[in-house]
Coordinates of C-alpha atoms in Angstrom, one line a residue:
Chain L
M35 CA -3.1 2.1 21.1
R36 CA -4.5 -1.2 21.6
K37 CA -7.6 -1.3 20.1
S38 CA -10.0 -4.2 19.7
C39 CA -11.6 -4.4 16.4
R40 CA -13.5 -7.6 15.6
I41 CA -14.1 -8.1 11.9
P42 CA -16.2 -10.9 10.5
A43 CA -14.3 -12.6 8.1
G44 CA -14.5 -16.4 8.7
A45 CA -16.8 -18.7 7.0
I46 CA -20.3 -17.3 8.3
F47 CA -22.1 -18.5 5.5
A48 CA -22.6 -22.1 5.0
A49 CA -23.9 -24.5 2.2
L50 CA -22.4 -23.7 -1.1
I51 CA -24.6 -26.0 -3.0
A52 CA -24.7 -26.3 -6.6
L53 CA -28.2 -25.9 -8.4
P54 CA -29.4 -28.7 -10.7
C55 CA -28.7 -27.3 -14.4
L56 CA -32.3 -26.2 -15.8
G57 CA -32.5 -26.7 -19.8
V58 CA -29.5 -28.4 -21.9
P59 CA -26.3 -28.7 -20.1
A60 CA -24.2 -25.7 -21.3
R61 CA -21.0 -25.9 -23.4
A62 CA -18.5 -23.2 -22.9
E63 CA -19.3 -20.9 -25.5
L64 CA -19.8 -17.6 -23.8
R65 CA -16.3 -16.6 -22.7
I66 CA -13.9 -13.5 -22.3
D67 CA -10.4 -14.4 -23.1
I68 CA -8.8 -11.7 -20.5
T69 CA -5.2 -12.2 -21.6
S70 CA -5.8 -10.1 -24.7
G71 CA -4.9 -6.4 -24.7
H72 CA -8.4 -4.8 -25.4
V73 CA -11.4 -6.3 -24.6
E74 CA -15.0 -5.5 -25.5
P75 CA -17.0 -5.7 -22.6
M76 CA -19.7 -8.2 -22.5
P77 CA -23.0 -6.9 -22.2
I78 CA -24.7 -8.9 -19.0
A79 CA -28.5 -8.1 -17.7
I80 CA -28.3 -8.6 -13.7
P81 CA -32.1 -7.9 -12.5
A82 CA -32.9 -7.6 -9.0
F83 CA -33.2 -11.1 -7.4
P84 CA -36.8 -11.5 -6.4
G85 CA -37.8 -12.0 -2.9
G86 CA -41.2 -12.8 -1.0
S87 CA -40.9 -10.0 1.6
P88 CA -40.1 -6.2 1.2
N89 CA -36.8 -7.3 3.2
E90 CA -36.1 -10.0 1.0
S91 CA -36.9 -7.6 -2.3
Q92 CA -34.7 -5.1 -0.7
A93 CA -31.8 -7.5 -0.3
G94 CA -31.9 -9.0 -3.7
R95 CA -31.8 -5.2 -5.1
D96 CA -29.0 -4.6 -2.9
I97 CA -27.4 -8.0 -4.4
A98 CA -27.7 -7.4 -7.7
G99 CA -26.4 -4.0 -7.2
V100 CA -23.1 -5.1 -5.6
V101 CA -22.7 -8.3 -8.5
S102 CA -23.4 -5.6 -11.2
A103 CA -20.8 -3.1 -9.6
D104 CA -18.1 -5.8 -9.1
L105 CA -18.4 -7.0 -12.7
E106 CA -18.6 -3.6 -14.2
R107 CA -15.6 -2.2 -12.3
S108 CA -13.6 -5.2 -13.7
G109 CA -13.9 -3.9 -17.2
L110 CA -14.7 -7.0 -18.6
F111 CA -18.5 -6.6 -18.4
R112 CA -21.0 -4.1 -19.4
P113 CA -23.9 -4.2 -17.1
I114 CA -27.0 -3.3 -19.0
D115 CA -29.4 -0.6 -17.6
P116 CA -32.2 -2.3 -15.7
R117 CA -34.8 0.2 -17.3
S118 CA -34.4 -1.3 -20.8
F119 CA -35.2 -5.0 -19.5
I120 CA -38.8 -6.3 -20.9
Q121 CA -38.8 -9.2 -18.5
N122 CA -40.1 -8.6 -15.1
V123 CA -37.9 -11.2 -13.3
S124 CA -40.5 -13.1 -10.4
L125 CA -39.8 -15.8 -7.8
G126 CA -41.6 -18.5 -9.5
D127 CA -39.7 -18.3 -12.8
T128 CA -38.2 -21.5 -14.0
Q129 CA -36.7 -20.3 -17.1
P130 CA -35.6 -16.7 -18.4
R131 CA -37.6 -15.8 -21.6
F132 CA -34.4 -15.7 -23.7
P133 CA -36.0 -13.5 -26.5
D134 CA -36.8 -10.8 -24.2
W135 CA -33.1 -10.8 -23.2
R136 CA -32.0 -11.1 -26.8
Q137 CA -33.6 -8.0 -27.7
I138 CA -31.6 -5.8 -25.3
N139 CA -28.5 -7.4 -26.3
A140 CA -27.6 -9.4 -23.5
Q141 CA -25.4 -11.8 -23.9
A142 CA -25.2 -13.2 -20.4
L143 CA -28.1 -13.3 -17.9
V144 CA -28.1 -13.4 -14.1
T145 CA -31.3 -14.6 -12.3
G146 CA -31.5 -15.1 -8.7
S147 CA -33.8 -15.3 -5.7
V148 CA -33.9 -14.4 -1.8
Q149 CA -35.7 -16.3 0.9
T150 CA -35.7 -16.0 4.7
Q151 CA -35.1 -19.3 6.2
G152 CA -37.0 -20.4 9.7
D153 CA -33.4 -19.6 11.5
G154 CA -33.8 -15.8 10.2
R155 CA -30.8 -16.6 7.8
L156 CA -31.1 -15.4 4.0
R157 CA -31.3 -18.5 1.1
V158 CA -29.7 -16.7 -1.9
E159 CA -29.9 -18.4 -5.1
F160 CA -28.5 -17.5 -8.4
R161 CA -28.0 -18.6 -11.9
L162 CA -26.2 -17.7 -14.9
W163 CA -27.5 -18.0 -18.5
D164 CA -26.1 -18.0 -21.8
V165 CA -29.1 -15.9 -23.4
F166 CA -28.2 -16.8 -26.8
A167 CA -27.8 -20.6 -26.5
E168 CA -30.6 -20.7 -23.9
Q169 CA -28.6 -22.3 -21.5
Q170 CA -27.4 -22.4 -17.9
L171 CA -23.5 -21.9 -17.2
A172 CA -23.4 -21.9 -13.7
G173 CA -25.9 -21.9 -10.5
Y174 CA -25.4 -22.1 -6.7
G175 CA -27.3 -21.5 -3.3
Y176 CA -25.7 -20.1 -0.4
T177 CA -27.3 -19.4 3.2
T178 CA -26.1 -16.5 5.3
T179 CA -26.8 -14.2 8.0
Q180 CA -28.8 -11.1 7.0
Q181 CA -25.9 -8.7 7.7
N182 CA -23.8 -10.8 5.4
W183 CA -25.4 -10.2 2.2
R184 CA -22.4 -8.2 0.4
R185 CA -20.1 -11.2 1.0
I186 CA -22.5 -13.1 -0.7
A187 CA -22.7 -10.9 -3.9
H188 CA -19.2 -10.8 -4.1
I189 CA -18.8 -14.6 -4.5
I190 CA -21.7 -14.8 -7.1
A191 CA -19.6 -11.9 -8.8
D192 CA -16.5 -14.3 -8.4
E193 CA -18.3 -17.3 -9.7
I194 CA -19.7 -15.4 -12.8
Y195 CA -16.0 -14.1 -13.7
K196 CA -14.8 -17.3 -13.4
R197 CA -17.1 -19.2 -15.5
I198 CA -16.8 -16.7 -18.2
T199 CA -13.1 -15.8 -18.2
G200 CA -12.1 -19.2 -16.8
E201 CA -9.6 -17.6 -14.3
D202 CA -10.3 -17.2 -10.5
G203 CA -12.3 -13.8 -9.4
Y204 CA -10.7 -11.4 -6.7
F205 CA -14.4 -9.6 -5.5
D206 CA -14.4 -11.6 -2.2
T207 CA -11.3 -10.1 -1.1
R208 CA -10.3 -7.2 1.4
I209 CA -7.7 -4.3 1.3
V210 CA -5.9 -3.2 4.0
Y211 CA -4.1 0.3 3.4
V212 CA -3.1 3.4 5.3
A213 CA -5.8 6.0 5.7
E214 CA -4.2 9.5 5.8
S215 CA -5.1 12.9 6.9
G216 CA -3.9 16.2 7.9
P217 CA -0.9 18.4 6.6
A218 CA 1.9 16.8 5.1
E219 CA 4.5 17.6 8.0
K220 CA 2.6 15.9 10.5
R221 CA 0.6 13.6 8.3
V222 CA -1.8 11.2 10.6
K223 CA -1.7 7.7 9.2
R224 CA -4.0 4.8 10.3
L225 CA -4.3 1.0 9.3
S226 CA -7.4 0.8 7.6
I227 CA -9.3 -2.7 6.3
M228 CA -12.3 -2.3 3.4
D229 CA -13.8 -4.8 1.2
Q230 CA -12.0 -4.5 -2.1
D231 CA -15.0 -2.4 -3.7
G232 CA -14.3 -0.1 -0.8
A233 CA -17.2 -0.9 1.7
N234 CA -17.1 -1.7 5.2
N235 CA -14.0 0.2 5.8
R236 CA -12.9 0.3 9.5
F237 CA -9.7 1.9 11.2
L238 CA -7.3 -0.6 12.8
T239 CA -5.4 1.9 14.7
D240 CA -6.0 5.3 16.3
G241 CA -3.4 7.4 14.3
H242 CA -1.3 8.0 17.3
A243 CA 1.3 6.1 16.1
L244 CA 3.0 6.4 12.4
V245 CA 1.9 3.4 10.6
L246 CA 3.2 2.3 7.1
T247 CA 3.2 -0.7 4.4
P248 CA 0.7 -3.2 6.0
R249 CA 0.6 -6.5 4.1
F250 CA -1.6 -9.5 4.6
S251 CA -0.9 -12.9 6.0
P252 CA -1.6 -15.4 3.1
T253 CA -3.1 -18.0 5.6
A254 CA -4.2 -16.1 8.6
Q255 CA -6.4 -13.1 9.8
E256 CA -3.0 -11.3 10.5
I257 CA -1.2 -8.0 9.1
T258 CA 2.1 -6.9 9.0
Y259 CA 3.2 -3.4 9.1
L260 CA 5.8 -1.0 10.4
S261 CA 4.9 1.3 13.1
Y262 CA 6.6 4.0 15.3
G263 CA 4.3 3.0 18.1
S264 CA 7.7 2.3 20.5
G265 CA 9.4 5.4 19.5
A266 CA 11.7 3.5 17.0
P267 CA 10.4 1.9 13.6
R268 CA 9.8 -1.4 14.0
V269 CA 7.8 -4.3 12.1
Y270 CA 4.9 -5.3 14.0
L271 CA 2.2 -8.0 13.7
F272 CA -1.7 -7.0 13.9
N273 CA -4.2 -9.8 14.6
I274 CA -7.7 -8.6 12.7
D275 CA -9.7 -10.8 14.8
T276 CA -8.4 -9.8 18.5
G277 CA -7.0 -6.3 17.6
Q278 CA -3.8 -7.7 19.2
Q279 CA -0.5 -5.8 18.1
E280 CA 3.2 -7.2 18.7
V281 CA 6.2 -6.3 17.7
V282 CA 8.2 -8.9 15.1
G283 CA 11.5 -10.5 16.6
D284 CA 13.9 -8.9 19.0
F285 CA 15.9 -6.7 16.6
P286 CA 17.7 -3.9 18.3
G287 CA 17.0 -0.7 16.2
M288 CA 14.8 -0.2 13.0
T289 CA 13.2 -3.3 11.1
F290 CA 10.9 -2.5 8.4
A291 CA 9.7 -3.9 4.7
P292 CA 8.0 -6.7 6.2
R293 CA 6.3 -9.6 4.1
F294 CA 5.0 -12.7 4.9
S295 CA 6.4 -16.0 3.3
P296 CA 3.5 -17.7 1.2
D297 CA 3.3 -20.5 3.8
G298 CA 2.6 -17.7 6.3
N299 CA 5.0 -19.2 8.8
R300 CA 7.8 -16.5 8.3
V301 CA 8.0 -12.7 7.6
V302 CA 11.2 -11.5 5.6
L303 CA 12.1 -7.9 6.6
S304 CA 14.8 -5.4 6.5
R305 CA 17.0 -4.1 9.1
A306 CA 18.8 -1.1 9.2
E307 CA 22.0 -0.7 11.3
N308 CA 25.1 1.6 11.0
G309 CA 24.1 3.0 7.5
T310 CA 23.7 -0.3 5.8
T311 CA 20.3 -2.3 5.5
N312 CA 20.0 -5.7 5.2
L313 CA 17.3 -8.6 4.7
Y314 CA 16.4 -11.1 7.4
V315 CA 13.8 -13.7 7.6
L316 CA 12.1 -14.6 10.7
D317 CA 10.4 -17.6 11.4
L318 CA 7.2 -17.0 13.6
R319 CA 6.9 -20.2 15.2
T320 CA 10.8 -20.4 16.8
R321 CA 11.0 -16.5 16.7
R322 CA 14.6 -17.2 14.7
A323 CA 15.8 -14.7 12.5
T324 CA 18.1 -15.5 10.0
R325 CA 20.3 -13.1 8.1
L326 CA 19.9 -13.1 4.5
T327 CA 22.0 -10.5 2.9
D328 CA 25.4 -9.1 3.9
S329 CA 25.8 -5.8 1.9
Q330 CA 27.1 -2.3 2.6
A331 CA 24.2 -1.2 0.6
I332 CA 20.4 -0.7 1.3
D333 CA 18.6 -3.9 0.5
T334 CA 15.0 -3.6 1.0
S335 CA 11.0 -4.3 -0.4
P336 CA 12.0 -8.0 -0.2
C337 CA 9.2 -10.0 -1.6
F338 CA 8.8 -14.1 -1.6
S339 CA 8.0 -16.2 -4.8
P340 CA 4.5 -18.0 -4.5
D341 CA 6.2 -21.2 -4.2
G342 CA 8.5 -19.7 -1.8
S343 CA 11.7 -20.8 -3.3
K344 CA 13.3 -17.1 -4.3
I345 CA 12.9 -13.5 -2.8
V346 CA 12.6 -10.3 -5.3
F347 CA 14.0 -7.1 -3.7
N348 CA 15.9 -3.9 -4.4
S349 CA 19.2 -3.0 -3.6
D350 CA 21.6 0.1 -4.6
R351 CA 24.3 -2.5 -4.2
G352 CA 25.3 -1.5 -8.0
G353 CA 24.8 2.1 -7.4
S354 CA 21.4 2.8 -8.1
Q355 CA 18.5 1.1 -6.8
Q356 CA 17.6 -2.0 -8.7
L357 CA 15.6 -5.2 -8.4
Y358 CA 17.4 -8.5 -7.6
V359 CA 16.2 -12.0 -7.5
M360 CA 18.0 -14.5 -5.0
N361 CA 17.2 -17.9 -3.6
S362 CA 15.2 -17.9 -0.3
D363 CA 18.4 -18.7 1.7
G364 CA 20.1 -15.4 0.3
S365 CA 22.4 -17.6 -1.9
G366 CA 22.6 -17.0 -5.9
V367 CA 21.8 -13.1 -5.8
K368 CA 21.1 -11.6 -9.5
R369 CA 20.2 -8.6 -10.7
I370 CA 17.0 -8.5 -12.9
S371 CA 16.3 -4.9 -14.0
F372 CA 18.6 -3.2 -16.2
G373 CA 16.5 -0.4 -17.9
S374 CA 17.0 3.3 -17.2
G375 CA 15.7 4.7 -13.8
K376 CA 15.5 3.2 -10.8
Y377 CA 13.6 0.3 -9.5
G378 CA 11.6 -0.4 -6.3
T379 CA 8.9 -2.2 -4.3
P380 CA 8.8 -5.6 -6.2
V381 CA 6.0 -7.6 -5.7
W382 CA 5.9 -11.4 -7.1
S383 CA 2.5 -12.3 -9.2
P384 CA 0.4 -14.8 -7.0
R385 CA 0.6 -16.9 -10.4
G386 CA 4.5 -16.6 -10.2
D387 CA 5.0 -15.1 -13.8
L388 CA 5.7 -11.7 -13.2
V389 CA 7.0 -9.2 -11.0
A390 CA 5.2 -5.7 -10.4
F391 CA 7.3 -2.8 -9.4
T392 CA 7.7 0.9 -9.1
K393 CA 9.9 2.5 -11.6
I394 CA 11.4 6.1 -11.3
E395 CA 12.9 7.8 -14.3
G396 CA 13.2 11.1 -15.9
G397 CA 10.8 12.9 -13.0
S398 CA 8.3 10.6 -13.5
F399 CA 7.3 7.4 -11.2
F400 CA 5.7 4.5 -13.2
I401 CA 4.2 1.0 -12.3
G402 CA 5.2 -1.8 -14.4
V403 CA 5.8 -5.2 -14.6
M404 CA 8.6 -7.9 -16.1
R405 CA 9.0 -11.3 -15.9
P406 CA 11.2 -12.5 -13.0
D407 CA 14.3 -12.9 -15.1
G408 CA 13.9 -9.3 -15.6
S409 CA 12.7 -9.7 -19.4
G410 CA 9.6 -8.3 -21.1
E411 CA 9.3 -5.0 -19.1
R412 CA 5.9 -3.2 -19.6
L413 CA 5.1 0.1 -17.8
L414 CA 1.1 0.0 -17.1
T415 CA 0.8 3.8 -15.8
R416 CA 2.9 6.7 -15.2
D417 CA 2.2 9.9 -13.0
F418 CA 3.9 12.6 -10.8
L419 CA 4.0 9.7 -8.0
V420 CA 2.8 6.4 -8.4
E421 CA 3.9 3.7 -6.0
G422 CA 3.5 0.4 -4.0
P423 CA 1.6 -2.1 -6.4
T424 CA -0.1 -5.0 -5.1
W425 CA -1.6 -8.2 -6.8
A426 CA -5.2 -9.2 -6.7
P427 CA -5.1 -13.2 -5.7
N428 CA -5.6 -14.0 -9.4
G429 CA -2.7 -11.9 -10.7
R430 CA -4.4 -9.9 -13.2
V431 CA -5.3 -7.0 -11.7
L432 CA -3.0 -4.3 -9.6
M433 CA -3.7 -1.6 -7.2
Y434 CA -1.4 1.1 -6.2
F435 CA -1.6 4.6 -4.8
R436 CA -1.2 7.9 -6.7
Q437 CA 0.1 11.3 -4.7
S438 CA -0.7 14.3 -6.3
P439 CA 2.0 17.3 -6.3
T440 CA 1.9 20.0 -3.3
D441 CA 2.3 23.8 -3.7
S442 CA 3.9 25.6 -1.0
R443 CA 1.0 26.2 0.8
G444 CA 0.3 22.7 1.2
H445 CA -2.3 22.3 -1.2
G446 CA -2.5 19.0 -3.2
G447 CA -0.5 16.3 -1.9
S448 CA -3.6 13.9 -2.0
T449 CA -3.0 10.0 -1.8
R450 CA -5.7 7.8 -3.7
L451 CA -6.1 4.1 -4.6
F452 CA -6.1 3.1 -8.0
S453 CA -6.9 -0.4 -9.7
I454 CA -5.2 -1.1 -13.0
D455 CA -5.6 -4.4 -15.3
L456 CA -2.3 -6.1 -16.0
T457 CA -2.7 -5.2 -19.8
G458 CA -2.7 -1.4 -18.4
S459 CA -6.0 -0.9 -19.5
N460 CA -9.2 -0.4 -17.2
Q461 CA -7.5 2.2 -14.5
R462 CA -10.0 3.0 -11.9
E463 CA -10.0 5.0 -8.6
V464 CA -10.8 2.9 -5.3
V465 CA -12.7 5.0 -3.8
T466 CA -11.7 5.6 0.2
S467 CA -13.3 8.2 2.1
Q468 CA -10.3 10.0 3.1
D469 CA -6.7 9.6 1.4
A470 CA -5.3 6.2 1.2
S471 CA -1.7 4.8 0.6
D472 CA -0.3 1.6 0.8
P473 CA -2.8 -0.8 -0.2
A474 CA -2.3 -4.6 0.1
W475 CA -4.6 -7.1 -1.2
S476 CA -5.9 -9.9 0.6
P477 CA -6.1 -13.6 -0.6
L478 CA -9.7 -14.7 -1.7
L479 CA -11.5 -15.1 1.6
R480 CA -12.3 -18.6 2.7
Chain Y
M115 CA 29.3 34.2 19.7
R116 CA 26.4 35.4 18.0
T117 CA 27.6 37.6 15.3
R118 CA 29.7 34.6 14.1
I119 CA 27.1 32.3 13.8
T120 CA 24.8 34.8 12.0
G121 CA 27.6 35.6 9.9
I122 CA 28.4 31.9 9.0
F123 CA 24.3 31.1 8.8
G124 CA 23.4 34.2 7.4
G125 CA 23.2 32.7 3.6
L126 CA 21.3 29.4 5.1
M127 CA 19.2 31.6 6.8
L128 CA 18.2 33.6 3.9
L129 CA 17.4 30.8 2.1
L130 CA 15.2 29.5 4.8
A131 CA 13.2 32.7 5.1
A132 CA 13.1 33.0 1.5
A133 CA 11.5 29.5 1.5
C134 CA 8.9 30.4 4.0
S135 CA 7.9 33.8 2.5
S136 CA 7.3 32.1 -0.7
A137 CA 3.9 31.5 1.1
P138 CA 2.1 34.9 1.1
E139 CA 1.0 34.4 5.0
T140 CA 4.0 33.2 6.8
A141 CA 2.2 34.3 10.0
P142 CA 1.0 31.8 12.1
G143 CA -0.1 28.8 10.2
G144 CA 2.3 29.3 7.6
P145 CA 4.6 26.3 6.0
G146 CA 7.5 26.2 8.8
G147 CA 5.8 29.0 11.0
P148 CA 6.3 29.0 14.9
G149 CA 7.4 26.0 16.3
G150 CA 8.0 24.6 12.5
P151 CA 11.5 23.3 12.3
G152 CA 12.2 25.9 9.3
A153 CA 11.5 28.8 11.5
G154 CA 13.3 27.8 14.7
G155 CA 16.8 29.0 13.3
P156 CA 16.0 32.4 12.1
R157 CA 13.8 33.3 14.9
G158 CA 16.2 32.0 17.6
V159 CA 19.1 34.1 16.0
G160 CA 17.1 37.3 16.7
A161 CA 15.4 36.4 19.7
G162 CA 18.3 35.7 22.4
S163 CA 18.3 33.9 25.4
F164 CA 17.6 30.1 25.6
A165 CA 17.9 27.6 28.1
P166 CA 21.6 26.4 27.9
G167 CA 21.8 22.8 26.3
S168 CA 18.3 23.3 24.9
Q169 CA 17.2 22.6 21.6
Q170 CA 16.9 26.5 20.9
D171 CA 20.1 26.9 22.0
L172 CA 21.7 24.1 19.9
E173 CA 19.7 25.6 16.6
A174 CA 21.2 29.1 17.5
S175 CA 24.6 28.1 18.5
A176 CA 25.5 25.4 16.0
G177 CA 22.6 25.1 13.8
D178 CA 20.5 21.9 14.1
R179 CA 20.3 20.3 10.3
I180 CA 22.2 19.4 7.4
F181 CA 21.2 18.7 4.1
F182 CA 22.1 16.2 1.4
A183 CA 22.2 16.0 -2.3
F184 CA 19.6 13.5 -4.1
D185 CA 19.8 9.9 -3.0
R186 CA 23.0 10.5 -1.5
S187 CA 24.3 10.4 2.1
D188 CA 27.9 12.4 1.6
I189 CA 28.6 14.9 3.9
T190 CA 29.2 18.3 2.3
P191 CA 32.2 20.7 3.7
E192 CA 29.3 23.1 4.8
S193 CA 27.8 20.4 6.7
Q194 CA 31.1 19.3 8.2
E195 CA 31.2 22.3 9.6
I196 CA 27.6 22.7 11.1
L197 CA 28.4 19.1 12.7
A198 CA 31.9 20.2 13.9
R199 CA 29.7 23.3 15.7
Q200 CA 27.3 20.5 16.8
A201 CA 30.6 18.7 18.4
E202 CA 31.5 21.6 20.0
W203 CA 28.4 22.5 21.9
L204 CA 27.8 19.0 22.7
R205 CA 31.0 19.0 24.5
R206 CA 30.0 21.9 26.4
Y207 CA 27.1 20.2 27.5
P208 CA 28.2 16.4 28.6
N209 CA 25.0 15.6 30.1
V210 CA 22.8 16.4 26.7
T211 CA 21.9 13.4 24.5
V212 CA 20.8 13.9 20.9
T213 CA 18.6 12.0 18.1
I214 CA 19.8 12.4 14.7
E215 CA 16.9 12.1 12.6
G216 CA 17.3 11.2 9.2
H217 CA 14.9 12.5 6.2
C218 CA 14.5 12.2 2.6
D219 CA 12.2 14.3 -0.2
E220 CA 9.1 12.4 -1.5
R221 CA 11.2 11.5 -5.0
G222 CA 11.9 8.0 -3.8
T223 CA 9.8 4.7 -2.8
R224 CA 8.7 4.5 0.7
E225 CA 11.0 1.8 1.8
Y226 CA 14.2 2.7 0.3
N227 CA 13.7 6.2 1.6
L228 CA 13.6 4.7 5.3
A229 CA 16.7 3.1 4.7
L230 CA 18.1 6.1 2.9
G231 CA 17.1 8.8 6.0
E232 CA 18.9 6.0 8.5
R233 CA 21.8 6.1 6.4
R234 CA 21.8 10.0 6.3
A235 CA 21.5 10.0 10.2
Q236 CA 24.1 7.7 10.4
A237 CA 26.6 9.7 8.2
A238 CA 25.8 12.6 10.6
K239 CA 26.4 10.5 13.6
N240 CA 29.7 8.9 12.4
V241 CA 31.1 12.5 11.7
L242 CA 30.3 13.6 15.4
V243 CA 31.6 10.5 16.8
A244 CA 34.8 11.1 15.0
L245 CA 35.0 14.5 16.6
G246 CA 35.0 12.9 19.7
I247 CA 31.4 12.8 21.1
P248 CA 30.7 9.2 22.4
A249 CA 28.3 6.9 20.1
S250 CA 26.4 6.5 23.4
R251 CA 25.0 10.1 23.5
I252 CA 24.0 9.8 19.9
S253 CA 20.7 7.7 18.9
T254 CA 19.4 7.7 15.6
I255 CA 15.7 7.4 13.8
S256 CA 14.7 7.7 10.3
Y257 CA 11.6 9.1 9.2
G258 CA 12.0 8.3 5.2
K259 CA 9.7 10.8 3.5
E260 CA 7.0 10.9 6.2
R261 CA 7.8 14.1 8.1
P262 CA 9.1 16.9 5.3
A263 CA 10.3 20.2 7.0
V264 CA 9.0 22.3 4.2
V265 CA 5.8 21.7 2.1
G266 CA 5.7 21.6 -1.5
S267 CA 6.6 19.7 -4.8
T268 CA 9.5 21.6 -6.0
E269 CA 13.2 21.4 -6.0
E270 CA 13.8 24.1 -3.3
A271 CA 11.5 22.2 -0.8
Y272 CA 13.1 18.9 -1.8
A273 CA 16.6 20.7 -1.0
Q274 CA 15.3 21.3 2.7
N275 CA 13.6 18.2 3.1
R276 CA 16.6 15.8 2.4
R277 CA 18.2 16.6 5.7
A278 CA 19.6 15.0 9.2
V279 CA 18.3 17.1 12.3
T280 CA 19.8 16.7 15.5
T281 CA 17.2 17.0 18.2
V282 CA 18.1 17.3 21.9
N283 CA 16.4 14.6 24.0

């Protein structure tokens, strides 16, 4: 059960250095407004970052490839096929030949370089250019270990995203999820973690114990999740750095549906007892539990608002499963969902402005969003079974899982991860090597 | 004894058998095949001798499971009868303790279903306790929608999966 699984996550790279502007200082002209529904993807050219040695050149190709893939998957950028490039970018270039890039309709251009330092670490630089204004929009240099090149690529993609959209990116992040295998009656479920693009997948548990609903700590390399490891379903903490697992709190019976508070010091969860399920908050420092709700109903799937002042949850206290918001001390409970159907798994946007949820109506499942007062409901996707939305740290993209129907022979029933823009566009599968469910997005890595 | 059980249970067993045989090859490996929860009952009734106080004995003598309507935890009159037989059986084996597993179909959200499964297991336990079985002999656990008895995204399968199963510890 205990498994040591060390994952490099902390600041392995050093020295983020802003590069001096080459050419005229830029005004913000090249811009994508991501708040509107449909966005025409911006054509962007990302040639391989040149390097001096074959090793450096390979790293430069790899980095440009990951940057390109990140930006493409966002739906906001259209990387141009490198075969159409006219200028062959090389190491000594100071300024791009802008007409060459205008001719292939590139609006933005990313150039860079890869060099190996004396200590063996990589020095990666990149610059983002406005091709039509002939201006540098951003430029940074990074130093990192050779094996850490993917993170540099994600960080560069985040910088480009931020410079062009005005919003923080979400590429230098990870997803914790449940990897699934085996037949439906005895499905094997393993806690797993991967980069947001599916790379660097690792299993955190060995599959002996049924595990469900992992969630990231907002502040530490920790996950809270449900495990049947001790026989009864209990909420656990998992330390990603050490592999250490421990039960959260000293509750008799079943605890489930855990989520961290925004400061990472508390876990809100459900406890079932005598047929009713209520919400509790556990202080991880004092290990003291406080009861938040006292109903004869099912109160579950709690989630803090980003400022920690409120909790959204679902309850069947009114007869069917609906969304409620209360103060984080349990006072002032208000129902917010009033549409037809049932509502579950509410998750508060990191921006605070929306709550995403799963809705069940008329034999279909939906992923939707509404404002925290219940107004402005929008359904983003519908399927046989979609469930469990999780927010990218910038509050612009949601990930969830989709399960296909199963026939009587057990065919089908596959579970897959998908991401979708808040606008409902750009639905994409997040490719995993085996079936996957219950995704949870990490904060931006630091 | 056996005749009576067959009589009461006949309908349900036929249902289960029908559910199983909807897959062409019900033999080893088929859904609810040998060892599977669905097949235990019918096989037991025909087969005969089980260790007294065993799970197979419970299945054959009383029935090990009750079923629920969608998103409900009410005990139906049929379930009440099965639980009454379970209580009778438990009185016969006073040293046996059981765990009641609560389950749901797949048409709900995961966490809500964990709570609903617990509520169903508790509802079954409450009946047994009301019939005189000490609460200390009965524990409950919920599997939500994680462990279907019958595979398939059909109303028939869902009806079999919304269940509370009494298992001998």
